[in-house]
Structures are given as C-alpha cells and as structure tokens.
CSV table of C-alpha atoms in Angstrom, one decimal:
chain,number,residue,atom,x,y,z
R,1,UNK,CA,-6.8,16.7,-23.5
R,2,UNK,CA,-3.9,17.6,-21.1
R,3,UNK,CA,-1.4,17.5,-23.5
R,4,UNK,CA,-3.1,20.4,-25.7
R,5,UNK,CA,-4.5,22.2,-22.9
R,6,UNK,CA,-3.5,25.6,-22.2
R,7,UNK,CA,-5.6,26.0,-18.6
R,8,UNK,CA,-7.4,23.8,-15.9
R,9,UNK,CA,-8.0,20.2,-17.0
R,10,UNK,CA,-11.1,18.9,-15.5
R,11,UNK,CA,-10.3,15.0,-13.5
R,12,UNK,CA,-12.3,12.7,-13.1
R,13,UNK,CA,-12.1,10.5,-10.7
R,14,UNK,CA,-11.8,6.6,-11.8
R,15,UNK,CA,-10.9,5.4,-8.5
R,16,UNK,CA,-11.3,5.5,-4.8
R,17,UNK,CA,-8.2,3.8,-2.7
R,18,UNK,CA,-8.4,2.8,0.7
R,19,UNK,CA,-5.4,1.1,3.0
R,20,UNK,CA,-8.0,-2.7,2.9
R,21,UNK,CA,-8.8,-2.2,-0.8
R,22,UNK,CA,-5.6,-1.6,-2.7
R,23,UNK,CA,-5.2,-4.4,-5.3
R,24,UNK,CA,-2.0,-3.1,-7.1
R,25,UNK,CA,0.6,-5.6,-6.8
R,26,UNK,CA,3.5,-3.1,-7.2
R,27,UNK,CA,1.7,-1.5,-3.9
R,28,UNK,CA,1.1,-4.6,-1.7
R,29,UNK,CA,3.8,-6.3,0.8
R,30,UNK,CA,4.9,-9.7,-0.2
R,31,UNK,CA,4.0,-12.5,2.3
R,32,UNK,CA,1.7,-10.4,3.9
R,33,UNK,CA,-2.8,-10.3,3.3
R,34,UNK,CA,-3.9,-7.1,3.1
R,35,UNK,CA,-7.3,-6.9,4.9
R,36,UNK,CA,-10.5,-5.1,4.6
R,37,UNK,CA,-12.5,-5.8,7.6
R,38,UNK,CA,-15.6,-5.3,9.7
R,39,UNK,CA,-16.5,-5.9,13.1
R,40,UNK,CA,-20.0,-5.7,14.9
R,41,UNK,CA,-20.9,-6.3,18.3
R,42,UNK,CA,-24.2,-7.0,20.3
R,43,UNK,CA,-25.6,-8.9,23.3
R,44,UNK,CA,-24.8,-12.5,21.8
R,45,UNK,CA,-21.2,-11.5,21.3
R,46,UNK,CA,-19.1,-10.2,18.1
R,47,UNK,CA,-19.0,-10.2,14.3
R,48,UNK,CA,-16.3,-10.3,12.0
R,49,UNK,CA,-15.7,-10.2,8.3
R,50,UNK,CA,-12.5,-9.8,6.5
R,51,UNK,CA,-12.0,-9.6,3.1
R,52,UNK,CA,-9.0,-9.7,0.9
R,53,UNK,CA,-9.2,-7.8,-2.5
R,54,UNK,CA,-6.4,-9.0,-4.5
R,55,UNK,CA,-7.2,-12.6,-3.8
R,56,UNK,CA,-10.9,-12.6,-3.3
R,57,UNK,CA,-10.9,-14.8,0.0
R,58,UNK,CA,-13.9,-13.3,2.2
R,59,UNK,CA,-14.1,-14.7,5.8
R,60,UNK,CA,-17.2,-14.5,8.5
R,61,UNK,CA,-16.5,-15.7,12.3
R,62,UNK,CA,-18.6,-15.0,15.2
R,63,UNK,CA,-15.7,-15.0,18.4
R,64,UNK,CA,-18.1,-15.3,21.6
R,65,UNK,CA,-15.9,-13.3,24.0
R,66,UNK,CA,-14.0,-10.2,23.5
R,67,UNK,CA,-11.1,-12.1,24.2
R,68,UNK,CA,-11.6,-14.4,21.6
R,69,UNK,CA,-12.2,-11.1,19.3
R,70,UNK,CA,-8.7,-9.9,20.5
R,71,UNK,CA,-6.8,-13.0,19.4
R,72,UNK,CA,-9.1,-12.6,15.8
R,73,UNK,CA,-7.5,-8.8,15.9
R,74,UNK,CA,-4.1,-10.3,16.1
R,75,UNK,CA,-4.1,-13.0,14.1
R,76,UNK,CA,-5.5,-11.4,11.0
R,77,UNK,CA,-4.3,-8.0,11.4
R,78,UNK,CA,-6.3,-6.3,9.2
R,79,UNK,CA,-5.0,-3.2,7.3
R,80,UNK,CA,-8.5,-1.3,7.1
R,81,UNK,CA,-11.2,-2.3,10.1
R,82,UNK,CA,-14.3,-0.7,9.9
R,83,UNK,CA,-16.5,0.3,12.8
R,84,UNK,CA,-20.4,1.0,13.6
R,85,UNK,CA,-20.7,4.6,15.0
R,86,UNK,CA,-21.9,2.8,18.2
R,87,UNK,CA,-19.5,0.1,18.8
R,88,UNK,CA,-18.8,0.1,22.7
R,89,UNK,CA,-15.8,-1.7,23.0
R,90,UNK,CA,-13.1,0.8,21.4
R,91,UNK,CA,-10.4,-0.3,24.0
R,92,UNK,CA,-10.1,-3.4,21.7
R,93,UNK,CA,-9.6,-1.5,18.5
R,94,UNK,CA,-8.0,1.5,19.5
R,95,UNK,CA,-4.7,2.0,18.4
R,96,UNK,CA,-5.3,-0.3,15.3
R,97,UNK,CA,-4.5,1.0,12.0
R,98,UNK,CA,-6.8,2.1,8.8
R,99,UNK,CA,-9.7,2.3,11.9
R,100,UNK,CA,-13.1,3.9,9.9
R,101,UNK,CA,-16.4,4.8,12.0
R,102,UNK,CA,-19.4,3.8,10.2
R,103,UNK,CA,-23.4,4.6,10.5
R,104,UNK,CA,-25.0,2.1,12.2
R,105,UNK,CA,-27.3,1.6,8.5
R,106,UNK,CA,-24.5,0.4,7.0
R,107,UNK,CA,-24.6,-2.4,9.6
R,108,UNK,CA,-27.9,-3.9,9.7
R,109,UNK,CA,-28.2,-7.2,9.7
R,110,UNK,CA,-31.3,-7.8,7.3
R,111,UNK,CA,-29.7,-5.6,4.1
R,112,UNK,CA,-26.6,-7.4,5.0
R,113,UNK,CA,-28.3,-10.6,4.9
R,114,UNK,CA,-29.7,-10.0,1.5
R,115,UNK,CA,-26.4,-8.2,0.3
R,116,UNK,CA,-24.3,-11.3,0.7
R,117,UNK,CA,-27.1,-14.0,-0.9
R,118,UNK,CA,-27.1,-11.9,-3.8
R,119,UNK,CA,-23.6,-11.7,-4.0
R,120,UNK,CA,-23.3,-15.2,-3.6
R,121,UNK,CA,-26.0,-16.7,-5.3
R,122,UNK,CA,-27.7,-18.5,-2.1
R,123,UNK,CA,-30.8,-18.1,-0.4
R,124,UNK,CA,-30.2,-18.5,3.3
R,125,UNK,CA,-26.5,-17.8,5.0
C-alpha cells in the first residue's frame, strides 16, 4: 500500500495509452474522431482501416491510386497511423502525426483475415 509505505512501491501497469487509443472523454477534443489507423500497400493498390475507440465505428476501404489514398489521409485525419516496416510510399505519410512502423507479421493478410471473422462473428469478409 502507498499510503503505509515507507520505500519503493512496486506499479503495475493497468494500461497502455497511445495518441489513436485514448478513450477518456475528459482527454478527447469535442467535434473531432480520434483515429486509430492502418494502412498497407501492394501491387493492386492500398489498404486502409481506421478505427475509433470511444465510439467503436471500424472502417476498411481499398483507395486504388495513391492519390485517392491522399484524399483518405485528409479526410480522416487519423491521430495514430500505423505502418508496415516496408511500406514504400513514406512521401504520403511523412509528416503525419502519431506515425508507428510495424513488422510486416503484423500485416499479413491471412491472420488478419481470420482476426477480423472472429472478431466479428463471420466466416468470409
């Protein structure tokens, strides 16, 4: 107990905050979403998620062109945008805030896939 201690009190920690996954009212802007997001990129074109905590709204799109994807950036604004490690078009990212670099395993499409049917209930996206 804190209170009654006389030395170091061991913490624990009971939560992990990031700038797409605070949830904390007293914390968030009015008027404005705060984002998670994700964005993946291959030969057919782009992917992008975005997720908002507090409200629970998840949202997939697939823009074709990059700048498609740059208009996507804008609109939604995300406050946390995660990256694959190999993501090869940083000019359209850079300078966005909350950017995190990811391993590529924590984009692969089959666990992914999976992931989100069990988190929805469905069998097929």
């Amino acid at each position: 107990d804190p209170a009654t201690s006389k030395g170091p009190v061991e913490r624990k920690v009971v939560r992990i905050v990031t700038p797409g996954t605070i949830s904390d009212e007293a914390l968030l802007q009015e008027r404005q979403d705060n984002l998670l997001a994700a964005i993946w990129q291959d030969s057919k074109g782009f992917g992008y998620a975005t997720l908002d905590i507090s409200s629970g709204r998840f949202r997939l799109s697939e823009p074709a062109d990059r700048e498609t994807m740059a208009a996507e950036l804008q609109r939604t604004n995300p406050a946390e945008l995660l990256y694959a490690e190999d993501f090869a078009e940083m000019s359209l990212i850079e300078g966005r805030r909350g950017l995190r670099r990811r391993p590529l395993w924590e984009f692969e499409i089959d666990t992914a896939r999976q992931q989100l049917n069990l988190q929805f209930g469905t069998r097929d996206l």
